[in-house]
XYZ file of C-alpha atoms in Angstrom:
142
model
C 105.930 72.970 109.253
C 102.941 74.909 108.311
C 103.297 78.755 108.054
C 100.265 80.687 108.919
C 99.108 84.617 108.725
C 98.714 85.893 112.066
C 95.178 87.376 111.722
C 95.402 89.100 115.166
C 97.812 91.664 113.496
C 96.841 91.614 109.844
C 95.173 94.733 107.884
C 94.707 95.877 104.612
C 95.586 98.837 103.022
C 93.296 100.362 100.032
C 95.329 101.795 97.371
C 93.812 104.560 94.706
C 93.979 101.922 91.792
C 91.508 99.720 93.769
C 94.346 97.331 95.017
C 94.283 96.226 98.802
C 97.696 95.472 100.201
C 97.852 93.164 103.100
C 100.332 93.780 105.876
C 100.847 92.457 109.389
C 102.097 94.794 112.121
C 103.492 93.346 115.331
C 105.480 94.803 118.334
C 106.554 98.241 119.334
C 109.467 100.441 118.927
C 111.778 101.387 115.745
C 109.846 100.115 112.669
C 111.379 97.320 110.305
C 109.462 96.755 107.194
C 110.257 93.249 105.643
C 109.506 92.492 101.917
C 109.567 89.188 100.456
C 110.595 88.174 96.825
C 108.250 87.506 93.845
C 105.234 84.928 94.497
C 106.190 84.997 98.345
C 104.108 86.502 101.051
C 105.114 87.898 104.382
C 104.772 84.653 105.990
C 108.167 83.327 104.839
C 109.379 86.194 107.667
C 107.443 84.147 110.352
C 110.321 83.487 112.515
C 111.991 86.590 112.080
C 108.928 88.422 112.996
C 108.695 86.615 116.118
C 112.120 87.361 117.383
C 112.456 91.076 116.240
C 108.755 91.788 117.346
C 109.903 91.285 120.775
C 112.143 94.603 120.694
C 110.803 96.626 117.496
C 107.907 96.918 115.320
C 107.824 94.653 112.775
C 105.718 95.151 109.444
C 105.535 92.366 106.588
C 104.167 93.340 103.498
C 102.312 91.100 100.919
C 103.079 92.817 97.525
C 100.500 93.456 95.132
C 99.291 90.005 93.513
C 101.270 88.119 96.310
C 99.925 86.428 99.210
C 96.776 88.062 100.737
C 96.934 91.236 98.632
C 94.805 91.949 95.672
C 95.617 89.982 92.788
C 95.615 92.122 89.655
C 97.022 92.292 86.117
C 98.197 95.762 86.535
C 101.036 97.292 88.384
C 103.148 94.154 88.695
C 106.325 95.966 88.287
C 109.061 97.390 90.650
C 108.525 101.129 89.948
C 104.913 100.201 91.123
C 105.891 98.191 94.131
C 108.268 101.295 95.402
C 104.936 103.204 94.973
C 102.929 100.748 97.108
C 105.777 100.644 99.498
C 105.603 104.279 99.760
C 101.670 104.245 100.250
C 102.383 101.571 103.308
C 105.009 104.095 104.834
C 102.791 107.245 104.410
C 99.636 105.446 105.779
C 101.559 104.395 108.982
C 103.451 107.534 109.157
C 106.489 105.391 109.678
C 110.009 107.465 109.960
C 113.491 106.342 110.682
C 112.479 102.744 109.420
C 114.789 99.736 108.365
C 113.608 98.060 104.959
C 114.611 94.649 104.434
C 114.412 93.196 101.134
C 114.783 89.330 100.607
C 115.326 88.206 96.993
C 113.506 90.141 94.461
C 111.792 92.294 97.318
C 115.115 94.035 96.982
C 114.070 95.445 94.015
C 110.940 97.067 95.442
C 113.202 98.491 98.144
C 115.622 99.821 95.447
C 112.468 101.435 93.509
C 111.161 102.945 96.504
C 114.538 104.644 97.200
C 114.824 105.765 93.350
C 111.509 107.514 93.489
C 111.281 108.835 97.073
C 115.048 108.906 98.376
C 116.071 108.029 101.804
C 114.089 110.674 104.281
C 111.937 107.887 105.827
C 114.971 105.210 105.742
C 117.435 104.704 108.412
C 118.982 101.339 107.214
C 118.431 99.309 104.094
C 119.299 95.410 104.408
C 119.012 93.437 101.104
C 119.342 89.810 101.343
C 120.201 87.020 98.958
C 120.053 89.147 95.705
C 122.832 91.351 94.042
C 121.810 94.881 93.260
C 124.385 94.615 90.285
C 121.783 94.794 87.679
C 120.349 98.142 89.037
C 123.799 99.477 89.516
C 124.674 98.660 86.145
C 121.764 100.413 84.581
C 122.655 103.565 86.080
C 126.175 103.416 84.605
C 127.951 102.674 87.823
C 129.897 99.538 88.928
C 130.409 96.205 86.349
């Protein structure tokens, strides 16, 4: 099966450093933001978008240097991805958001929470990747 971008709901968010983040925004209701793993684009969530956008607002993000977002040599780290996620949530004025990270997209979620807290976040879903490395760095479990 060939996956395709939904250009009808695709947008670019310009950032201060010249990078443009590509995201798709579909549906209405409580916001669900989906962040893919490294080298992946929001396309990987095509089936989830079709399902969840029937009852909520679903936003998929192509992190910098992935998918249709600007390819750059700078800022390809989790801390910057957390800042980029904040820029998206702020630009779209999202609150009570559910963040769904898949694979290394989980680190983007953790980086966001580490830098900005949970004020805008209602729920976090971290799929197919352990947060153990993050917890160990902070002196917690393990």
